[in-house]
Amino acid sequence: MRLTVDETQNDPKAVLYSRCTIDLSSRDVRFKDVPCRNLEEVLGGAGRSLQLLAERTITNAYTPENPLIVNTGILTGSTVMTGLRAYFSAYSPLKVSNQGLPGAMWSAGSGKFGCKLRWTGVDELILEGRSSEQVIIVIRPGTDGPTVEFKSASHLLGLECYKKILLLKEEYPDADFAAIGPAGENYENCYFAAVALSTENLFKSGDDKCRWAGRGGMGSVMGYKGVIAIVAQAPDKLGKLKPEIRDINREIATGTDSRKFREKDKGGLGGTWSGYEALEPFNLLPQNNFRPEGDGKPKLMSRPEVEPQFFIKAESCFRCGLNCHKNLYEKTSDGGRGRFLAKFDFEPVNLLSTNMGIHDPNLACELIGMVDHLGMDNISVGTTISYVLYYNERHPLKRILNGATFGEFEKVKELIEGTGLGRYPEIGHGVKRLSEQLGETGYAMQCKGMELAGYLPDTNPGYPFAIAGPHMSMATHLLLMAEGDTSLEYWVKAITQRGLFQVRDDMTGVCKFSSMNPDRMVKALKYEIGLEITTQELLAAVRRNFARGLWLERKQGFERADYTLPSEVFDRPNHKLGRGPFITREFFSSLSEQVWSVFDREVAEL
Amino acid sequence: MVQIHLASFLQERIGGITSVEVSADTVSGALLALTDMYPQLVRMIWAGEQGVASPMMAVFLNNELVEPLRLQASTVKPGDRIEVLIAVSGGD
């Protein structure tokens, strides 16, 4: 990405993104510097990809015409801390309207791949068509601009994500990588394969420490296209750190917001996993398919309970001071660090243990590790399997698959492995499709085909309005816990005036955990890029991008009926919850009317 | 005066203000002064009745976590730094 004219103008057309379009069918490669059409495109990421996807008519995610867009945000590869994001966008095999059409989707991941892609001279890679052989795409900077080479991926097939990446690292020592695992290779039977992104910690340790673009099956689309890995091979090209950016970075790393992620002995709360300590006393942790029992068992997976058994090391992505990765290792007899086990984040811990009735951290490590090795979205696979467990518990005489119910670790493990290896399409096609086949949709925890993350639907009527995964693109999932307000007026404002702004960081290239307020983001754009925009202009661009996501959903057949919660929320309220339940059908119907009265207008104005 | 620094989640509720200065003898008093200035923060900071902190909030005094039940007993002096943030995070 580069600015033309001078460094203080704000005409979108003066900002050029370097695009590489690869037709995988013909292996034709084209490069072009593309001027931006509006501020959303300048900001990058999903701000660009949604507009590109809007130009296509796609009725099946697995068609050559469905592009896989791999791009960066304006701050990816910059000196702004957490500016590491790579975005993968396409029509998703998982997200689906009731009419059966695929929804547009993006997924973001950190690690170092996004930076390296930019440092090859490519800001945006569009993969068209489909390769007849499974390939590796190698992108490098050249004297006349970036170059692309295709290599056979035959030696990588079947390998776990991190093993693929480690093998590639031997071949391309100064590169970073985006790769799919066995789940992506088995795209026909697994719609929620993730894309693994390499990290320095992976290379240093040899352990599975990838970062992930997990949601919406972008790894499945990559697998369909026959692309096993993308190699971005370039020397590091970090710019000089300016004093203004140094101050912003200091705030990101040591400011009030970062305390959530810091270790307790460094004045923090201990990472996303600490949510267990806050939510468990209120019975607000998903348990047994999002149905907290109030039996205290979830506490067994909280950090204070788990920590004495393990060695925990806080690690981070490239040049990030947040140290949000809480990596669990075996504890040696002298209390030292033994073998790496798994990274404990809130969602995988919850959805692959507590929500499956498993309350043993050693077993959770095994399941989290397996999901990562196979390259699946832990949210989708966890939530779909918890549905299976619940179904089997409800139907002891007609159990499905291997008959697993809550707490049956060995059977759950077999389901996970089988899903990643393509043996269980029933699970791999996601919980919406499975529940429709079984005729029991009420407790399938999904919205628009996207499985719910580790927050109860009973606490968040904003879930259905998210455009790229039910908690990543609508920041309403913590509000009931934080404010306890159950009024209609509050929730309409929460969705239409606050929650949607979470998609900003799916445009700009920084991690959501940077917690940059809008003014600080504007300052970062000014001093890092030379882009002068106002806070109001930034927020307006984010709003337009969100509205564009809704427009795209409408284009793909999503109707009012698609925007709803699992009906169990309305029909079988869980009175064990410490906050709520408060979402009745009447409440949700009124909420929808008022939310759409705002969003309909904005969609029409696009 | 005591400085109270707010996490972005709270800043959003009061027009983007990142910190305020208040006069108080205890952490609890400082937070009461804060919510007197900005009543829209009451629900987030207090659990039902004022003086009892919401368990969903985390309060730090000069880099040390203050347990919710210790807010009234924790004294402050001019120049102290209080930080308030939501104790739950996730979504990456």
PDB file of N, CA and C in Angstrom, chain A residues 482-546:
ATOM      1  N   ALA A 482     -21.518  -6.979  32.106  1.00  0.00           N
ATOM      2  CA  ALA A 482     -20.896  -5.743  32.558  1.00  0.00           C
ATOM      3  C   ALA A 482     -21.898  -4.730  33.078  1.00  0.00           C
ATOM      4  N   GLU A 483     -23.061  -4.676  32.445  1.00  0.00           N
ATOM      5  CA  GLU A 483     -23.987  -3.599  32.825  1.00  0.00           C
ATOM      6  C   GLU A 483     -25.317  -4.100  33.361  1.00  0.00           C
ATOM      7  N   GLY A 484     -25.656  -5.307  33.015  1.00  0.00           N
ATOM      8  CA  GLY A 484     -26.873  -5.897  33.585  1.00  0.00           C
ATOM      9  C   GLY A 484     -28.167  -5.262  33.124  1.00  0.00           C
ATOM     10  N   ASP A 485     -28.114  -4.511  32.067  1.00  0.00           N
ATOM     11  CA  ASP A 485     -29.314  -3.801  31.603  1.00  0.00           C
ATOM     12  C   ASP A 485     -30.092  -4.698  30.647  1.00  0.00           C
ATOM     13  N   THR A 486     -31.373  -4.863  30.905  1.00  0.00           N
ATOM     14  CA  THR A 486     -32.191  -5.737  30.054  1.00  0.00           C
ATOM     15  C   THR A 486     -33.283  -4.957  29.331  1.00  0.00           C
ATOM     16  N   SER A 487     -33.133  -3.657  29.291  1.00  0.00           N
ATOM     17  CA  SER A 487     -34.190  -2.874  28.638  1.00  0.00           C
ATOM     18  C   SER A 487     -34.023  -2.917  27.123  1.00  0.00           C
ATOM     19  N   LEU A 488     -35.154  -2.792  26.455  1.00  0.00           N
ATOM     20  CA  LEU A 488     -35.156  -2.800  24.995  1.00  0.00           C
ATOM     21  C   LEU A 488     -34.330  -1.642  24.446  1.00  0.00           C
ATOM     22  N   GLU A 489     -34.528  -0.483  25.026  1.00  0.00           N
ATOM     23  CA  GLU A 489     -33.820   0.715  24.557  1.00  0.00           C
ATOM     24  C   GLU A 489     -32.304   0.512  24.630  1.00  0.00           C
ATOM     25  N   TYR A 490     -31.856  -0.079  25.723  1.00  0.00           N
ATOM     26  CA  TYR A 490     -30.423  -0.314  25.902  1.00  0.00           C
ATOM     27  C   TYR A 490     -29.883  -1.213  24.794  1.00  0.00           C
ATOM     28  N   TRP A 491     -30.596  -2.295  24.498  1.00  0.00           N
ATOM     29  CA  TRP A 491     -30.059  -3.274  23.551  1.00  0.00           C
ATOM     30  C   TRP A 491     -30.125  -2.774  22.106  1.00  0.00           C
ATOM     31  N   VAL A 492     -31.128  -1.979  21.801  1.00  0.00           N
ATOM     32  CA  VAL A 492     -31.166  -1.384  20.458  1.00  0.00           C
ATOM     33  C   VAL A 492     -29.932  -0.504  20.270  1.00  0.00           C
ATOM     34  N   LYS A 493     -29.639   0.320  21.264  1.00  0.00           N
ATOM     35  CA  LYS A 493     -28.456   1.183  21.175  1.00  0.00           C
ATOM     36  C   LYS A 493     -27.176   0.358  21.171  1.00  0.00           C
ATOM     37  N   ALA A 494     -27.151  -0.678  21.990  1.00  0.00           N
ATOM     38  CA  ALA A 494     -25.931  -1.500  22.076  1.00  0.00           C
ATOM     39  C   ALA A 494     -25.577  -2.097  20.713  1.00  0.00           C
ATOM     40  N   ILE A 495     -26.589  -2.523  19.993  1.00  0.00           N
ATOM     41  CA  ILE A 495     -26.346  -3.162  18.683  1.00  0.00           C
ATOM     42  C   ILE A 495     -26.082  -2.118  17.605  1.00  0.00           C
ATOM     43  N   THR A 496     -26.889  -1.078  17.590  1.00  0.00           N
ATOM     44  CA  THR A 496     -26.819  -0.139  16.458  1.00  0.00           C
ATOM     45  C   THR A 496     -25.844   1.014  16.676  1.00  0.00           C
ATOM     46  N   GLN A 497     -25.448   1.254  17.915  1.00  0.00           N
ATOM     47  CA  GLN A 497     -24.567   2.398  18.161  1.00  0.00           C
ATOM     48  C   GLN A 497     -23.196   2.024  18.711  1.00  0.00           C
ATOM     49  N   ARG A 498     -23.074   0.785  19.210  1.00  0.00           N
ATOM     50  CA  ARG A 498     -21.772   0.425  19.794  1.00  0.00           C
ATOM     51  C   ARG A 498     -21.195  -0.858  19.207  1.00  0.00           C
ATOM     52  N   GLY A 499     -21.988  -1.922  19.275  1.00  0.00           N
ATOM     53  CA  GLY A 499     -21.452  -3.256  18.962  1.00  0.00           C
ATOM     54  C   GLY A 499     -20.833  -3.370  17.584  1.00  0.00           C
ATOM     55  N   LEU A 500     -21.432  -2.701  16.613  1.00  0.00           N
ATOM     56  CA  LEU A 500     -20.962  -2.883  15.234  1.00  0.00           C
ATOM     57  C   LEU A 500     -19.564  -2.310  15.007  1.00  0.00           C
ATOM     58  N   PHE A 501     -19.133  -1.401  15.859  1.00  0.00           N
ATOM     59  CA  PHE A 501     -17.825  -0.780  15.632  1.00  0.00           C
ATOM     60  C   PHE A 501     -16.675  -1.746  15.868  1.00  0.00           C
ATOM     61  N   GLN A 502     -16.984  -2.926  16.344  1.00  0.00           N
ATOM     62  CA  GLN A 502     -15.930  -3.931  16.521  1.00  0.00           C
ATOM     63  C   GLN A 502     -15.295  -4.323  15.179  1.00  0.00           C
ATOM     64  N   VAL A 503     -16.014  -4.129  14.097  1.00  0.00           N
ATOM     65  CA  VAL A 503     -15.439  -4.539  12.809  1.00  0.00           C
ATOM     66  C   VAL A 503     -14.323  -3.593  12.345  1.00  0.00           C
ATOM     67  N   ARG A 504     -14.115  -2.501  13.068  1.00  0.00           N
ATOM     68  CA  ARG A 504     -13.037  -1.582  12.667  1.00  0.00           C
ATOM     69  C   ARG A 504     -11.703  -2.310  12.557  1.00  0.00           C
ATOM     70  N   ASP A 505     -11.413  -3.125  13.544  1.00  0.00           N
ATOM     71  CA  ASP A 505     -10.101  -3.763  13.549  1.00  0.00           C
ATOM     72  C   ASP A 505     -10.023  -4.938  12.586  1.00  0.00           C
ATOM     73  N   ASP A 506     -11.149  -5.280  11.963  1.00  0.00           N
ATOM     74  CA  ASP A 506     -11.101  -6.244  10.871  1.00  0.00           C
ATOM     75  C   ASP A 506     -10.862  -5.540   9.542  1.00  0.00           C
ATOM     76  N   MET A 507     -10.614  -4.250   9.647  1.00  0.00           N
ATOM     77  CA  MET A 507     -10.241  -3.470   8.469  1.00  0.00           C
ATOM     78  C   MET A 507      -8.792  -2.978   8.593  1.00  0.00           C
ATOM     79  N   THR A 508      -8.453  -2.490   9.768  1.00  0.00           N
ATOM     80  CA  THR A 508      -7.216  -1.698   9.898  1.00  0.00           C
ATOM     81  C   THR A 508      -5.940  -2.506  10.015  1.00  0.00           C
ATOM     82  N   GLY A 509      -6.047  -3.764  10.374  1.00  0.00           N
ATOM     83  CA  GLY A 509      -4.834  -4.578  10.485  1.00  0.00           C
ATOM     84  C   GLY A 509      -4.320  -4.748  11.895  1.00  0.00           C
ATOM     85  N   VAL A 510      -4.980  -4.126  12.875  1.00  0.00           N
ATOM     86  CA  VAL A 510      -4.537  -4.348  14.259  1.00  0.00           C
ATOM     87  C   VAL A 510      -5.449  -5.372  14.926  1.00  0.00           C
ATOM     88  N   CYS A 511      -4.945  -5.943  15.993  1.00  0.00           N
ATOM     89  CA  CYS A 511      -5.685  -6.945  16.763  1.00  0.00           C
ATOM     90  C   CYS A 511      -6.710  -6.233  17.648  1.00  0.00           C
ATOM     91  N   LYS A 512      -7.862  -6.878  17.824  1.00  0.00           N
ATOM     92  CA  LYS A 512      -8.883  -6.298  18.698  1.00  0.00           C
ATOM     93  C   LYS A 512      -8.348  -6.086  20.118  1.00  0.00           C
ATOM     94  N   PHE A 513      -7.396  -6.915  20.505  1.00  0.00           N
ATOM     95  CA  PHE A 513      -6.880  -6.789  21.871  1.00  0.00           C
ATOM     96  C   PHE A 513      -6.030  -5.524  22.064  1.00  0.00           C
ATOM     97  N   SER A 514      -5.735  -4.815  20.981  1.00  0.00           N
ATOM     98  CA  SER A 514      -5.008  -3.549  21.164  1.00  0.00           C
ATOM     99  C   SER A 514      -5.892  -2.531  21.867  1.00  0.00           C
ATOM    100  N   SER A 515      -7.198  -2.731  21.785  1.00  0.00           N
ATOM    101  CA  SER A 515      -8.178  -1.869  22.471  1.00  0.00           C
ATOM    102  C   SER A 515      -7.944  -0.388  22.208  1.00  0.00           C
ATOM    103  N   MET A 516      -7.551  -0.053  20.996  1.00  0.00           N
ATOM    104  CA  MET A 516      -7.313   1.361  20.693  1.00  0.00           C
ATOM    105  C   MET A 516      -8.644   2.099  20.577  1.00  0.00           C
ATOM    106  N   ASN A 517      -8.780   3.191  21.319  1.00  0.00           N
ATOM    107  CA  ASN A 517     -10.003   3.978  21.149  1.00  0.00           C
ATOM    108  C   ASN A 517      -9.928   4.714  19.800  1.00  0.00           C
ATOM    109  N   PRO A 518     -11.054   5.224  19.315  1.00  0.00           N
ATOM    110  CA  PRO A 518     -11.055   5.814  17.958  1.00  0.00           C
ATOM    111  C   PRO A 518     -10.052   6.948  17.801  1.00  0.00           C
ATOM    112  N   ASP A 519      -9.913   7.771  18.813  1.00  0.00           N
ATOM    113  CA  ASP A 519      -8.980   8.902  18.686  1.00  0.00           C
ATOM    114  C   ASP A 519      -7.546   8.398  18.530  1.00  0.00           C
ATOM    115  N   ARG A 520      -7.225   7.363  19.251  1.00  0.00           N
ATOM    116  CA  ARG A 520      -5.857   6.830  19.169  1.00  0.00           C
ATOM    117  C   ARG A 520      -5.625   6.178  17.798  1.00  0.00           C
ATOM    118  N   MET A 521      -6.656   5.535  17.272  1.00  0.00           N
ATOM    119  CA  MET A 521      -6.522   4.948  15.937  1.00  0.00           C
ATOM    120  C   MET A 521      -6.288   6.037  14.895  1.00  0.00           C
ATOM    121  N   VAL A 522      -7.030   7.117  15.002  1.00  0.00           N
ATOM    122  CA  VAL A 522      -6.848   8.234  14.062  1.00  0.00           C
ATOM    123  C   VAL A 522      -5.423   8.769  14.162  1.00  0.00           C
ATOM    124  N   LYS A 523      -4.924   8.846  15.374  1.00  0.00           N
ATOM    125  CA  LYS A 523      -3.553   9.330  15.571  1.00  0.00           C
ATOM    126  C   LYS A 523      -2.544   8.344  14.952  1.00  0.00           C
ATOM    127  N   ALA A 524      -2.789   7.072  15.134  1.00  0.00           N
ATOM    128  CA  ALA A 524      -1.884   6.063  14.557  1.00  0.00           C
ATOM    129  C   ALA A 524      -1.865   6.162  13.037  1.00  0.00           C
ATOM    130  N   LEU A 525      -3.034   6.359  12.432  1.00  0.00           N
ATOM    131  CA  LEU A 525      -3.098   6.478  10.971  1.00  0.00           C
ATOM    132  C   LEU A 525      -2.357   7.721  10.493  1.00  0.00           C
ATOM    133  N   LYS A 526      -2.454   8.770  11.269  1.00  0.00           N
ATOM    134  CA  LYS A 526      -1.801  10.019  10.883  1.00  0.00           C
ATOM    135  C   LYS A 526      -0.273   9.876  10.946  1.00  0.00           C
ATOM    136  N   TYR A 527       0.213   9.355  12.057  1.00  0.00           N
ATOM    137  CA  TYR A 527       1.667   9.360  12.238  1.00  0.00           C
ATOM    138  C   TYR A 527       2.355   8.174  11.555  1.00  0.00           C
ATOM    139  N   GLU A 528       1.637   7.069  11.424  1.00  0.00           N
ATOM    140  CA  GLU A 528       2.273   5.910  10.799  1.00  0.00           C
ATOM    141  C   GLU A 528       2.157   5.957   9.276  1.00  0.00           C
ATOM    142  N   ILE A 529       0.985   6.366   8.809  1.00  0.00           N
ATOM    143  CA  ILE A 529       0.704   6.286   7.371  1.00  0.00           C
ATOM    144  C   ILE A 529       0.743   7.654   6.706  1.00  0.00           C
ATOM    145  N   GLY A 530       0.450   8.691   7.457  1.00  0.00           N
ATOM    146  CA  GLY A 530       0.317  10.017   6.859  1.00  0.00           C
ATOM    147  C   GLY A 530      -1.098  10.282   6.385  1.00  0.00           C
ATOM    148  N   LEU A 531      -2.025   9.472   6.863  1.00  0.00           N
ATOM    149  CA  LEU A 531      -3.427   9.614   6.469  1.00  0.00           C
ATOM    150  C   LEU A 531      -4.140  10.474   7.514  1.00  0.00           C
ATOM    151  N   GLU A 532      -4.662  11.588   7.094  1.00  0.00           N
ATOM    152  CA  GLU A 532      -5.344  12.474   8.041  1.00  0.00           C
ATOM    153  C   GLU A 532      -6.842  12.354   7.856  1.00  0.00           C
ATOM    154  N   ILE A 533      -7.488  11.709   8.793  1.00  0.00           N
ATOM    155  CA  ILE A 533      -8.949  11.631   8.785  1.00  0.00           C
ATOM    156  C   ILE A 533      -9.437  11.982  10.183  1.00  0.00           C
ATOM    157  N   THR A 534     -10.696  12.342  10.268  1.00  0.00           N
ATOM    158  CA  THR A 534     -11.258  12.645  11.581  1.00  0.00           C
ATOM    159  C   THR A 534     -11.826  11.366  12.197  1.00  0.00           C
ATOM    160  N   THR A 535     -12.054  11.438  13.486  1.00  0.00           N
ATOM    161  CA  THR A 535     -12.681  10.301  14.177  1.00  0.00           C
ATOM    162  C   THR A 535     -14.055  10.015  13.563  1.00  0.00           C
ATOM    163  N   GLN A 536     -14.774  11.078  13.217  1.00  0.00           N
ATOM    164  CA  GLN A 536     -16.119  10.889  12.649  1.00  0.00           C
ATOM    165  C   GLN A 536     -16.027  10.183  11.296  1.00  0.00           C
ATOM    166  N   GLU A 537     -15.036  10.538  10.514  1.00  0.00           N
ATOM    167  CA  GLU A 537     -14.868   9.877   9.209  1.00  0.00           C
ATOM    168  C   GLU A 537     -14.523   8.401   9.392  1.00  0.00           C
ATOM    169  N   LEU A 538     -13.675   8.131  10.368  1.00  0.00           N
ATOM    170  CA  LEU A 538     -13.321   6.732  10.650  1.00  0.00           C
ATOM    171  C   LEU A 538     -14.567   5.940  11.032  1.00  0.00           C
ATOM    172  N   LEU A 539     -15.323   6.466  11.974  1.00  0.00           N
ATOM    173  CA  LEU A 539     -16.501   5.743  12.444  1.00  0.00           C
ATOM    174  C   LEU A 539     -17.537   5.581  11.327  1.00  0.00           C
ATOM    175  N   ALA A 540     -17.665   6.599  10.496  1.00  0.00           N
ATOM    176  CA  ALA A 540     -18.632   6.505   9.385  1.00  0.00           C
ATOM    177  C   ALA A 540     -18.219   5.410   8.403  1.00  0.00           C
ATOM    178  N   ALA A 541     -16.916   5.274   8.161  1.00  0.00           N
ATOM    179  CA  ALA A 541     -16.450   4.231   7.241  1.00  0.00           C
ATOM    180  C   ALA A 541     -16.715   2.848   7.818  1.00  0.00           C
ATOM    181  N   VAL A 542     -16.508   2.710   9.116  1.00  0.00           N
ATOM    182  CA  VAL A 542     -16.775   1.416   9.756  1.00  0.00           C
ATOM    183  C   VAL A 542     -18.264   1.090   9.669  1.00  0.00           C
ATOM    184  N   ARG A 543     -19.094   2.077   9.917  1.00  0.00           N
ATOM    185  CA  ARG A 543     -20.553   1.872   9.830  1.00  0.00           C
ATOM    186  C   ARG A 543     -20.956   1.450   8.419  1.00  0.00           C
ATOM    187  N   ARG A 544     -20.387   2.113   7.433  1.00  0.00           N
ATOM    188  CA  ARG A 544     -20.733   1.750   6.049  1.00  0.00           C
ATOM    189  C   ARG A 544     -20.302   0.313   5.763  1.00  0.00           C
ATOM    190  N   ASN A 545     -19.166  -0.063   6.297  1.00  0.00           N
ATOM    191  CA  ASN A 545     -18.702  -1.429   6.036  1.00  0.00           C
ATOM    192  C   ASN A 545     -19.616  -2.460   6.694  1.00  0.00           C
ATOM    193  N   PHE A 546     -20.066  -2.123   7.891  1.00  0.00           N
ATOM    194  CA  PHE A 546     -21.002  -3.032   8.555  1.00  0.00           C
ATOM    195  C   PHE A 546     -22.300  -3.121   7.741  1.00  0.00           C
TER     196      PHE A 546
END
